[in-house]
Amino acid sequence: MQVTIIGGGSYQWSPKLMADLLGTPSLAGVHLVLADIDARPLPKMEALFHRINDAFEAKATVAVTTDQRAALDGADYVVVTISTGGFESMAVDLDVPARHGIRQSVGDSVGPGGISRSLRNIPVLVDIARDMEQCCPEALMLNITNPMTCLTRAVNRETSVSAVGLCHEVGNYCLDVAIAFGTRWEAVQPTVSGVNHFPVVTALDIDGSDGIARLRDLTDEMGGVDALAASVGEQAEPFTREDFARRHVLSLTLLDRWGALPAAGDRHLAEFLPSVLTEESGWGAAWGIELTPISLREEHQRGYIADVDAVLAGDRPLATHPSGELVAPVIDSLLTGTRREVPLNLPNVGQCPDLPANSVVESICVVDAEGVRGRDRARVPEPLAEVLRRQVATQELTVEAAVTGDHHVALAAFAVDPFAGRGDLRATDAMARELLAGTAGWLPQFDAAPC
């Protein structure tokens, strides 16, 4: 069994993925290939692999390489965790829209930053999939790179490779719910219909009770959504119901207004709704949402590097507990037949009837020896369905622009996106052109002709 990680030099992802994989009994003896265009982190990742392998007595083997095709040769599963252009390109994604009056809480999934990031990452993922067609045509791509919806859609649309998107947002939200109500994580069972970072929970079971009703009651305990919003910034005791409510003001407000629960962090949800990240709200501060500038991301990266260095130096214990990411559990279910029901991103074949066929959607899926498939068929209330449809339309335009290099389609994607296109059309075009120019070094599919 061979698992290849493209982006295997990632200090954020590779340590936890290696621990998850080598700690999974069904993967004992796995051959892990870590591939990255940047060779510098690979020796540390190889050394960390040996520490983890010894800790689990996993009898696994490892190879590191900068040769993508060599890494893919013979792979059974290909995990993708990349960021084309790194922080340098991400800074453009955030800085250019800010100059045009759009401040983003994340900037990696939707809105101007999400579109710009898609245009860079889609050709890279399609290129990986093209190599997979030659080197490991039966392998499954497990994508954890953002923008997850656009990238997974592009691979499934443009190649014969099967790609699945894996995200931890729904799982983290359910963990928050479990903590708030004093129960086990496994006791919180959602029904989901939506897209990545805006997964709408249409039904929620908490220990056999109606979880949606219980969340409504929790909001009432806080005095309603208006009182809850007014309490933003006040401290609550960690891991309490009050703490949960204050960290999820936006999702609880949407539940109160529109009848279903978008179950991702509010900082992600906000970018789907142009009325949230506004100057009037203090760019989300009135909702308890903080912006994440490049300086903060760089600080996090320094922390990831320091953690790996400390483990290798023997100054920090090796983390061997499950990370909560879905890569290892999905592979284990496919190998052993153990049935799991987990949130995944797949082409829509009816699991999200409000959205177009074949668009990539997020829902609860069944994974076992028979493969990966949607579990439910769930409709969402119409206001939320319209939010989702607008984003799918933007994502389809974005994929088309990224694949063809068509400037006009790219401009259309920015204009149609609710967040990116909320201002004057000419100003939106100017912002889009500036983003294309600022990231041109990572956009070989676009020629230099003016759009």
Tab-separated table of C-alpha atoms in Angstrom:
chain	number	residue	atom	x	y	z
A	1	MET	CA	0.000	0.000	0.000
A	2	GLN	CA	1.426	3.375	-1.025
A	3	VAL	CA	0.172	6.763	0.127
A	4	THR	CA	1.700	9.806	-1.560
A	5	ILE	CA	1.425	13.280	-0.061
A	6	ILE	CA	1.873	16.074	-2.601
A	7	GLY	CA	2.932	19.021	-0.473
A	8	GLY	CA	4.632	16.581	1.864
A	9	GLY	CA	6.965	19.267	3.154
A	10	SER	CA	4.073	21.047	4.870
A	11	TYR	CA	4.888	21.758	8.502
A	12	GLN	CA	1.183	22.267	9.180
A	13	TRP	CA	-0.167	19.097	7.591
A	14	SER	CA	2.473	16.383	7.224
A	15	PRO	CA	3.180	15.824	10.961
A	16	LYS	CA	-0.465	15.209	11.820
A	17	LEU	CA	-1.179	13.187	8.669
A	18	MET	CA	1.853	10.960	9.276
A	19	ALA	CA	0.775	10.334	12.873
A	20	ASP	CA	-2.765	9.507	11.761
A	21	LEU	CA	-1.629	7.168	8.977
A	22	LEU	CA	1.028	5.311	10.949
A	23	GLY	CA	-1.268	5.051	13.951
A	24	THR	CA	-3.906	3.232	11.870
A	25	PRO	CA	-3.474	-0.560	12.251
A	26	SER	CA	-4.784	-1.345	8.754
A	27	LEU	CA	-1.925	0.748	7.330
A	28	ALA	CA	0.871	-1.127	9.079
A	29	GLY	CA	3.712	-1.478	6.611
A	30	VAL	CA	2.488	1.358	4.388
A	31	HIS	CA	4.953	3.001	2.024
A	32	LEU	CA	4.660	6.760	2.443
A	33	VAL	CA	6.022	9.112	-0.217
A	34	LEU	CA	6.488	12.777	0.692
A	35	ALA	CA	6.766	14.989	-2.401
A	36	ASP	CA	7.292	18.730	-2.491
A	37	ILE	CA	8.644	21.292	-4.941
A	38	ASP	CA	10.610	22.748	-2.001
A	39	ALA	CA	13.241	20.224	-0.922
A	40	ARG	CA	14.247	22.108	2.238
A	41	PRO	CA	11.645	20.723	4.690
A	42	LEU	CA	11.847	17.124	3.417
A	43	PRO	CA	14.824	15.945	5.542
A	44	LYS	CA	13.023	17.078	8.703
A	45	MET	CA	9.808	15.359	7.606
A	46	GLU	CA	11.737	12.163	6.891
A	47	ALA	CA	13.343	12.299	10.348
A	48	LEU	CA	9.952	12.955	11.942
A	49	PHE	CA	8.501	9.999	10.036
A	50	HIS	CA	11.062	7.677	11.626
A	51	ARG	CA	10.197	8.987	15.103
A	52	ILE	CA	6.489	8.363	14.495
A	53	ASN	CA	7.116	4.991	12.841
A	54	ASP	CA	9.146	3.823	15.820
A	55	ALA	CA	6.551	5.091	18.298
A	56	PHE	CA	3.770	3.116	16.610
A	57	GLU	CA	5.978	0.174	15.579
A	58	ALA	CA	4.212	0.606	12.242
A	59	LYS	CA	6.920	-1.064	10.120
A	60	ALA	CA	6.266	1.585	7.465
A	61	THR	CA	8.740	2.900	4.911
A	62	VAL	CA	9.269	6.376	3.536
A	63	ALA	CA	10.670	8.115	0.485
A	64	VAL	CA	11.073	11.842	-0.121
A	65	THR	CA	11.338	13.480	-3.525
A	66	THR	CA	10.851	16.629	-5.546
A	67	ASP	CA	9.863	14.556	-8.608
A	68	GLN	CA	6.064	14.534	-8.806
A	69	ARG	CA	5.741	11.711	-11.328
A	70	ALA	CA	8.156	9.520	-9.385
A	71	ALA	CA	6.122	10.194	-6.228
A	72	LEU	CA	2.893	9.182	-7.945
A	73	ASP	CA	4.220	6.020	-9.529
A	74	GLY	CA	2.353	3.107	-7.936
A	75	ALA	CA	0.343	5.216	-5.483
A	76	ASP	CA	-2.963	3.894	-4.148
A	77	TYR	CA	-3.973	7.154	-2.470
A	78	VAL	CA	-2.761	10.664	-3.269
A	79	VAL	CA	-3.206	13.323	-0.596
A	80	VAL	CA	-2.875	16.923	-1.798
A	81	THR	CA	-1.934	19.735	0.570
A	82	ILE	CA	-0.395	22.631	-1.352
A	83	SER	CA	-0.485	26.408	-1.552
A	84	THR	CA	0.619	27.724	-4.927
A	85	GLY	CA	2.663	30.845	-4.358
A	86	GLY	CA	2.623	30.492	-0.572
A	87	PHE	CA	2.336	33.580	1.601
A	88	GLU	CA	3.615	35.843	-1.158
A	89	SER	CA	0.577	35.149	-3.338
A	90	MET	CA	-1.825	35.053	-0.385
A	91	ALA	CA	-0.713	38.554	0.583
A	92	VAL	CA	-1.899	39.765	-2.816
A	93	ASP	CA	-5.243	37.978	-2.297
A	94	LEU	CA	-5.803	39.976	0.886
A	95	ASP	CA	-4.094	43.300	0.183
A	96	VAL	CA	-5.595	44.096	-3.227
A	97	PRO	CA	-9.253	43.633	-2.158
A	98	ALA	CA	-8.558	45.636	1.013
A	99	ARG	CA	-7.439	48.560	-1.141
A	100	HIS	CA	-10.761	48.238	-2.962
A	101	GLY	CA	-12.819	48.256	0.242
A	102	ILE	CA	-13.195	44.502	0.805
A	103	ARG	CA	-11.603	43.062	3.934
A	104	GLN	CA	-11.692	39.275	4.169
A	105	SER	CA	-11.789	37.174	7.298
A	106	VAL	CA	-10.001	34.234	5.621
A	107	GLY	CA	-9.650	34.852	1.890
A	108	ASP	CA	-9.021	31.254	0.842
A	109	SER	CA	-12.390	29.840	-0.257
A	110	VAL	CA	-14.818	32.390	-1.719
A	111	GLY	CA	-14.810	36.115	-2.387
A	112	PRO	CA	-11.940	37.781	-4.238
A	113	GLY	CA	-9.247	35.888	-2.353
A	114	GLY	CA	-10.931	32.544	-2.929
A	115	ILE	CA	-11.298	33.153	-6.655
A	116	SER	CA	-7.692	34.331	-6.974
A	117	ARG	CA	-6.422	31.323	-5.036
A	118	SER	CA	-8.515	28.997	-7.230
A	119	LEU	CA	-7.040	30.434	-10.411
A	120	ARG	CA	-3.544	29.552	-9.114
A	121	ASN	CA	-4.292	26.170	-7.580
A	122	ILE	CA	-6.635	24.615	-10.143
A	123	PRO	CA	-4.025	24.163	-12.909
A	124	VAL	CA	-1.640	22.611	-10.380
A	125	LEU	CA	-4.205	20.085	-9.146
A	126	VAL	CA	-5.297	19.255	-12.683
A	127	ASP	CA	-1.613	18.711	-13.546
A	128	ILE	CA	-1.275	16.351	-10.574
A	129	ALA	CA	-4.356	14.475	-11.754
A	130	ARG	CA	-2.998	14.272	-15.320
A	131	ASP	CA	0.152	12.672	-13.942
A	132	MET	CA	-2.004	10.330	-11.868
A	133	GLU	CA	-3.768	9.217	-15.062
A	134	GLN	CA	-0.387	8.041	-16.317
A	135	CYS	CA	1.306	6.868	-13.113
A	136	CYS	CA	-1.511	5.575	-10.868
A	137	PRO	CA	-4.821	5.688	-12.781
A	138	GLU	CA	-6.752	3.742	-10.138
A	139	ALA	CA	-5.602	5.901	-7.232
A	140	LEU	CA	-8.016	8.104	-5.300
A	141	MET	CA	-7.144	11.772	-4.778
A	142	LEU	CA	-7.878	13.017	-1.266
A	143	ASN	CA	-7.787	16.803	-1.451
A	144	ILE	CA	-7.423	18.938	1.666
A	145	THR	CA	-6.303	22.057	-0.229
A	146	ASN	CA	-8.473	25.179	-0.474
A	147	PRO	CA	-10.541	26.345	-2.192
A	148	MET	CA	-11.753	22.789	-1.727
A	149	THR	CA	-14.943	22.988	-3.788
A	150	CYS	CA	-13.348	24.521	-6.884
A	151	LEU	CA	-10.288	22.295	-6.830
A	152	THR	CA	-12.191	19.058	-6.322
A	153	ARG	CA	-14.662	20.091	-9.031
A	154	ALA	CA	-11.872	20.881	-11.504
A	155	VAL	CA	-10.173	17.499	-11.084
A	156	ASN	CA	-13.434	15.568	-11.429
A	157	ARG	CA	-14.519	17.685	-14.411
A	158	GLU	CA	-11.270	17.748	-16.340
A	159	THR	CA	-9.736	14.313	-15.696
A	160	SER	CA	-10.642	10.665	-15.198
A	161	VAL	CA	-9.262	10.775	-11.642
A	162	SER	CA	-11.732	10.507	-8.769
A	163	ALA	CA	-11.201	13.292	-6.246
A	164	VAL	CA	-12.770	13.676	-2.804
A	165	GLY	CA	-12.529	16.813	-0.670
A	166	LEU	CA	-11.942	16.410	3.080
A	167	CYS	CA	-12.562	19.237	5.553
A	168	HIS	CA	-12.704	19.323	9.354
A	169	GLU	CA	-15.186	22.206	9.768
A	170	VAL	CA	-18.353	20.102	10.241
A	171	GLY	CA	-16.531	17.742	12.592
A	172	ASN	CA	-15.166	20.638	14.639
A	173	TYR	CA	-18.606	22.252	14.812
A	174	CYS	CA	-20.157	18.996	16.024
A	175	LEU	CA	-17.407	18.695	18.635
A	176	ASP	CA	-18.275	22.207	19.822
A	177	VAL	CA	-21.942	21.190	20.059
A	178	ALA	CA	-21.047	18.055	22.006
A	179	ILE	CA	-18.955	20.030	24.492
A	180	ALA	CA	-21.687	22.643	24.909
A	181	PHE	CA	-24.289	19.991	25.719
A	182	GLY	CA	-22.024	17.746	27.756
A	183	THR	CA	-22.159	14.699	25.533
A	184	ARG	CA	-19.886	12.571	23.367
A	185	TRP	CA	-18.822	13.765	19.919
A	186	GLU	CA	-20.239	10.545	18.418
A	187	ALA	CA	-23.655	11.410	19.859
A	188	VAL	CA	-23.953	14.476	17.596
A	189	GLN	CA	-25.190	13.348	14.177
A	190	PRO	CA	-25.929	15.977	11.493
A	191	THR	CA	-27.624	15.857	8.114
A	192	VAL	CA	-25.743	18.222	5.789
A	193	SER	CA	-26.440	19.793	2.402
A	194	GLY	CA	-24.212	22.568	1.062
A	195	VAL	CA	-20.725	23.425	-0.109
A	196	ASN	CA	-17.409	23.524	1.685
A	197	HIS	CA	-17.245	26.205	4.370
A	198	PHE	CA	-21.008	26.736	4.066
A	199	PRO	CA	-22.355	23.277	4.972
A	200	VAL	CA	-25.999	23.622	5.988
A	201	VAL	CA	-27.229	21.291	8.737
A	202	THR	CA	-30.889	20.567	8.012
A	203	ALA	CA	-31.330	18.112	10.901
A	204	LEU	CA	-29.269	17.412	13.994
A	205	ASP	CA	-29.546	14.504	16.394
A	206	ILE	CA	-28.039	14.946	19.864
A	207	ASP	CA	-28.373	11.808	21.954
A	208	GLY	CA	-31.655	10.988	20.226
A	209	SER	CA	-33.126	14.461	20.702
A	210	ASP	CA	-33.790	17.285	18.217
A	211	GLY	CA	-30.508	19.187	18.180
A	212	ILE	CA	-31.870	22.059	16.108
A	213	ALA	CA	-34.548	22.682	18.748
A	214	ARG	CA	-31.937	22.492	21.494
A	215	LEU	CA	-29.784	25.082	19.744
A	216	ARG	CA	-32.817	27.344	19.405
A	217	ASP	CA	-33.431	26.927	23.131
A	218	LEU	CA	-29.788	27.783	23.785
A	219	THR	CA	-30.159	30.985	21.778
A	220	ASP	CA	-33.273	31.846	23.800
A	221	GLU	CA	-31.299	31.258	27.016
A	222	MET	CA	-28.884	33.946	25.835
A	223	GLY	CA	-31.805	36.366	25.366
A	224	GLY	CA	-32.161	35.838	21.619
A	225	VAL	CA	-29.869	36.640	18.717
A	226	ASP	CA	-29.921	40.397	19.310
A	227	ALA	CA	-28.824	40.019	22.918
A	228	LEU	CA	-26.257	37.475	21.860
A	229	ALA	CA	-24.839	39.872	19.278
A	230	ALA	CA	-24.731	42.636	21.865
A	231	SER	CA	-22.601	40.410	24.127
A	232	VAL	CA	-19.859	39.919	21.535
A	233	GLY	CA	-16.495	40.666	23.110
A	234	GLU	CA	-17.575	39.687	26.619
A	235	GLN	CA	-15.712	36.774	28.145
A	236	ALA	CA	-17.456	33.473	28.807
A	237	GLU	CA	-16.151	30.481	30.718
A	238	PRO	CA	-14.505	28.163	28.182
A	239	PHE	CA	-16.340	25.008	27.123
A	240	THR	CA	-19.730	26.236	28.305
A	241	ARG	CA	-22.999	26.772	26.446
A	242	GLU	CA	-22.469	30.517	26.679
A	243	ASP	CA	-18.986	30.171	25.211
A	244	PHE	CA	-20.389	28.146	22.305
A	245	ALA	CA	-23.110	30.714	21.606
A	246	ARG	CA	-20.697	33.658	21.557
A	247	ARG	CA	-18.281	31.898	19.216
A	248	HIS	CA	-21.089	31.027	16.772
A	249	VAL	CA	-23.207	34.171	16.751
A	250	LEU	CA	-23.522	34.272	12.969
A	251	SER	CA	-24.496	30.626	12.481
A	252	LEU	CA	-27.071	30.838	15.276
A	253	THR	CA	-28.447	34.050	13.750
A	254	LEU	CA	-28.839	32.332	10.382
A	255	LEU	CA	-30.604	29.429	12.099
A	256	ASP	CA	-32.979	31.898	13.756
A	257	ARG	CA	-33.652	33.805	10.527
A	258	TRP	CA	-33.652	31.096	7.880
A	259	GLY	CA	-34.394	27.832	9.652
A	260	ALA	CA	-31.233	25.762	9.212
A	261	LEU	CA	-27.742	25.825	10.649
A	262	PRO	CA	-24.623	26.593	8.587
A	263	ALA	CA	-22.100	24.499	10.509
A	264	ALA	CA	-18.687	26.045	9.919
A	265	GLY	CA	-16.728	28.669	11.788
A	266	ASP	CA	-18.296	32.135	11.535
A	267	ARG	CA	-15.115	33.494	9.910
A	268	HIS	CA	-15.768	31.192	6.939
A	269	LEU	CA	-19.532	31.749	6.814
A	270	ALA	CA	-19.097	35.524	6.769
A	271	GLU	CA	-17.439	35.527	3.344
A	272	PHE	CA	-20.529	33.949	1.772
A	273	LEU	CA	-22.686	36.876	2.981
A	274	PRO	CA	-21.692	40.347	1.729
A	275	SER	CA	-23.778	41.993	4.465
A	276	VAL	CA	-21.574	40.687	7.294
A	277	LEU	CA	-18.024	41.885	6.590
A	278	THR	CA	-18.833	45.570	6.263
A	279	GLU	CA	-17.425	48.844	7.496
A	280	GLU	CA	-20.553	49.219	9.660
A	281	SER	CA	-19.795	45.926	11.429
A	282	GLY	CA	-16.166	46.868	11.971
A	283	TRP	CA	-15.296	44.332	9.281
A	284	GLY	CA	-16.967	41.549	11.246
A	285	ALA	CA	-16.018	42.673	14.759
A	286	ALA	CA	-19.693	43.176	15.666
A	287	TRP	CA	-20.175	39.475	14.950
A	288	GLY	CA	-17.124	38.424	16.941
A	289	ILE	CA	-15.186	37.711	13.748
A	290	GLU	CA	-11.480	38.503	13.564
A	291	LEU	CA	-9.541	39.041	10.358
A	292	THR	CA	-6.508	36.835	9.739
A	293	PRO	CA	-3.754	38.910	8.095
A	294	ILE	CA	-0.683	37.384	6.508
A	295	SER	CA	1.353	38.350	9.579
A	296	LEU	CA	-0.813	36.043	11.715
A	297	ARG	CA	-0.494	33.186	9.224
A	298	GLU	CA	3.283	33.656	9.192
A	299	GLU	CA	3.263	33.534	12.991
A	300	HIS	CA	1.339	30.254	12.860
A	301	GLN	CA	3.845	28.868	10.355
A	302	ARG	CA	6.729	29.741	12.649
A	303	GLY	CA	4.905	27.840	15.382
A	304	TYR	CA	4.494	24.737	13.201
A	305	ILE	CA	8.199	24.802	12.335
A	306	ALA	CA	9.183	25.281	15.976
A	307	ASP	CA	7.011	22.334	17.012
A	308	VAL	CA	8.722	19.994	14.518
A	309	ASP	CA	12.182	21.243	15.531
A	310	ALA	CA	11.362	20.726	19.202
A	311	VAL	CA	10.189	17.146	18.613
A	312	LEU	CA	13.303	16.310	16.616
A	313	ALA	CA	15.495	17.855	19.327
A	314	GLY	CA	13.740	15.831	22.031
A	315	ASP	CA	12.398	18.952	23.721
A	316	ARG	CA	8.736	18.230	22.974
A	317	PRO	CA	6.810	14.964	23.219
A	318	LEU	CA	5.704	13.365	19.983
A	319	ALA	CA	1.990	13.864	19.304
A	320	THR	CA	0.488	10.453	18.540
A	321	HIS	CA	-3.202	11.113	19.234
A	322	PRO	CA	-5.647	11.253	16.278
A	323	SER	CA	-5.764	14.739	14.778
A	324	GLY	CA	-9.427	14.689	13.765
A	325	GLU	CA	-8.529	14.960	10.083
A	326	LEU	CA	-10.286	12.488	7.805
A	327	VAL	CA	-7.521	11.151	5.546
A	328	ALA	CA	-6.575	8.110	7.625
A	329	PRO	CA	-10.168	7.197	8.640
A	330	VAL	CA	-11.341	7.331	5.006
A	331	ILE	CA	-8.481	5.131	3.811
A	332	ASP	CA	-9.080	2.707	6.694
A	333	SER	CA	-12.786	2.372	5.809
A	334	LEU	CA	-11.981	1.728	2.152
A	335	LEU	CA	-9.434	-0.940	3.124
A	336	THR	CA	-11.244	-2.715	5.945
A	337	GLY	CA	-14.881	-2.120	5.053
A	338	THR	CA	-15.501	-0.409	8.398
A	339	ARG	CA	-18.518	1.805	7.748
A	340	ARG	CA	-18.045	5.449	8.572
A	341	GLU	CA	-20.431	8.348	8.011
A	342	VAL	CA	-18.394	11.519	7.577
A	343	PRO	CA	-18.687	14.935	5.875
A	344	LEU	CA	-17.044	14.837	2.437
A	345	ASN	CA	-17.051	16.831	-0.786
A	346	LEU	CA	-18.199	14.870	-3.855
A	347	PRO	CA	-19.896	15.534	-7.199
A	348	ASN	CA	-23.615	16.068	-6.710
A	349	VAL	CA	-25.662	13.075	-7.828
A	350	GLY	CA	-28.708	13.991	-5.772
A	351	GLN	CA	-27.421	14.417	-2.240
A	352	CYS	CA	-27.961	18.193	-2.515
A	353	PRO	CA	-31.094	18.577	-4.706
A	354	ASP	CA	-31.038	22.382	-4.458
A	355	LEU	CA	-27.772	22.503	-6.433
A	356	PRO	CA	-26.808	21.549	-9.997
A	357	ALA	CA	-25.860	17.998	-10.878
A	358	ASN	CA	-22.116	17.261	-10.821
A	359	SER	CA	-21.241	20.456	-8.949
A	360	VAL	CA	-19.133	19.511	-5.921
A	361	VAL	CA	-21.171	19.562	-2.725
A	362	GLU	CA	-20.549	18.805	0.935
A	363	SER	CA	-22.750	16.273	2.677
A	364	ILE	CA	-22.564	13.340	5.043
A	365	CYS	CA	-21.185	10.413	3.072
A	366	VAL	CA	-20.835	6.698	3.657
A	367	VAL	CA	-17.346	5.214	3.316
A	368	ASP	CA	-16.794	1.441	3.332
A	369	ALA	CA	-15.385	-1.308	1.126
A	370	GLU	CA	-17.828	-0.353	-1.630
A	371	GLY	CA	-16.380	3.160	-1.895
A	372	VAL	CA	-17.544	6.674	-1.090
A	373	ARG	CA	-21.102	7.898	-1.674
A	374	GLY	CA	-23.609	10.387	-0.345
A	375	ARG	CA	-25.854	9.203	2.477
A	376	ASP	CA	-28.727	11.693	2.419
A	377	ARG	CA	-30.888	13.700	0.083
A	378	ALA	CA	-31.585	16.939	1.920
A	379	ARG	CA	-33.104	20.242	0.859
A	380	VAL	CA	-32.319	23.503	2.645
A	381	PRO	CA	-34.572	26.524	3.266
A	382	GLU	CA	-34.814	28.735	0.192
A	383	PRO	CA	-32.783	31.729	1.483
A	384	LEU	CA	-29.854	29.416	2.217
A	385	ALA	CA	-30.373	27.553	-1.056
A	386	GLU	CA	-30.008	30.848	-2.930
A	387	VAL	CA	-26.761	31.635	-1.083
A	388	LEU	CA	-25.463	28.235	-2.143
A	389	ARG	CA	-26.617	28.567	-5.765
A	390	ARG	CA	-24.878	31.923	-6.140
A	391	GLN	CA	-21.642	30.398	-4.929
A	392	VAL	CA	-21.919	27.347	-7.178
A	393	ALA	CA	-22.435	29.675	-10.145
A	394	THR	CA	-19.306	31.591	-9.169
A	395	GLN	CA	-17.342	28.388	-8.666
A	396	GLU	CA	-18.314	27.027	-12.073
A	397	LEU	CA	-17.132	30.257	-13.713
A	398	THR	CA	-13.941	30.156	-11.673
A	399	VAL	CA	-13.125	26.606	-12.754
A	400	GLU	CA	-13.783	27.501	-16.386
A	401	ALA	CA	-11.558	30.574	-16.166
A	402	ALA	CA	-8.757	28.647	-14.451
A	403	VAL	CA	-8.808	25.858	-17.029
A	404	THR	CA	-9.121	28.036	-20.145
A	405	GLY	CA	-7.191	31.140	-19.098
A	406	ASP	CA	-10.071	33.276	-20.341
A	407	HIS	CA	-9.835	36.764	-18.823
A	408	HIS	CA	-13.474	37.561	-19.525
A	409	VAL	CA	-14.721	34.476	-17.700
A	410	ALA	CA	-12.453	35.349	-14.781
A	411	LEU	CA	-13.937	38.861	-14.594
A	412	ALA	CA	-17.415	37.316	-14.694
A	413	ALA	CA	-16.558	35.110	-11.707
A	414	PHE	CA	-15.538	38.148	-9.647
A	415	ALA	CA	-18.675	40.031	-10.682
A	416	VAL	CA	-21.050	37.164	-9.867
A	417	ASP	CA	-19.492	36.341	-6.498
A	418	PRO	CA	-21.681	38.063	-3.865
A	419	PHE	CA	-18.720	39.262	-1.795
A	420	ALA	CA	-16.276	40.184	-4.556
A	421	GLY	CA	-18.949	41.792	-6.726
A	422	ARG	CA	-20.857	43.762	-4.127
A	423	GLY	CA	-19.599	47.160	-5.322
A	424	ASP	CA	-19.510	49.108	-8.574
A	425	LEU	CA	-19.000	46.802	-11.576
A	426	ARG	CA	-16.088	48.810	-12.982
A	427	ALA	CA	-14.428	48.860	-9.579
A	428	THR	CA	-14.864	45.090	-9.327
A	429	ASP	CA	-13.259	44.685	-12.753
A	430	ALA	CA	-10.362	46.900	-11.680
A	431	MET	CA	-9.837	44.820	-8.517
A	432	ALA	CA	-9.935	41.577	-10.519
A	433	ARG	CA	-7.412	42.894	-13.045
A	434	GLU	CA	-5.126	43.997	-10.231
A	435	LEU	CA	-5.346	40.534	-8.643
A	436	LEU	CA	-4.557	38.867	-11.965
A	437	ALA	CA	-1.597	41.194	-12.493
A	438	GLY	CA	-0.342	40.797	-8.930
A	439	THR	CA	-0.366	36.994	-9.144
A	440	ALA	CA	0.607	36.700	-12.825
A	441	GLY	CA	3.730	34.729	-11.971
A	442	TRP	CA	1.515	31.845	-10.813
A	443	LEU	CA	-1.019	32.110	-13.659
A	444	PRO	CA	0.692	30.659	-16.731
A	445	GLN	CA	-2.657	29.856	-18.336
A	446	PHE	CA	-3.440	33.565	-18.748
A	447	ASP	CA	-1.588	35.381	-21.496
A	448	ALA	CA	-0.458	38.970	-21.196
A	449	ALA	CA	-3.256	40.348	-23.388
A	450	PRO	CA	-5.451	42.902	-21.653
A	451	CYS	CA	-8.897	41.740	-20.637
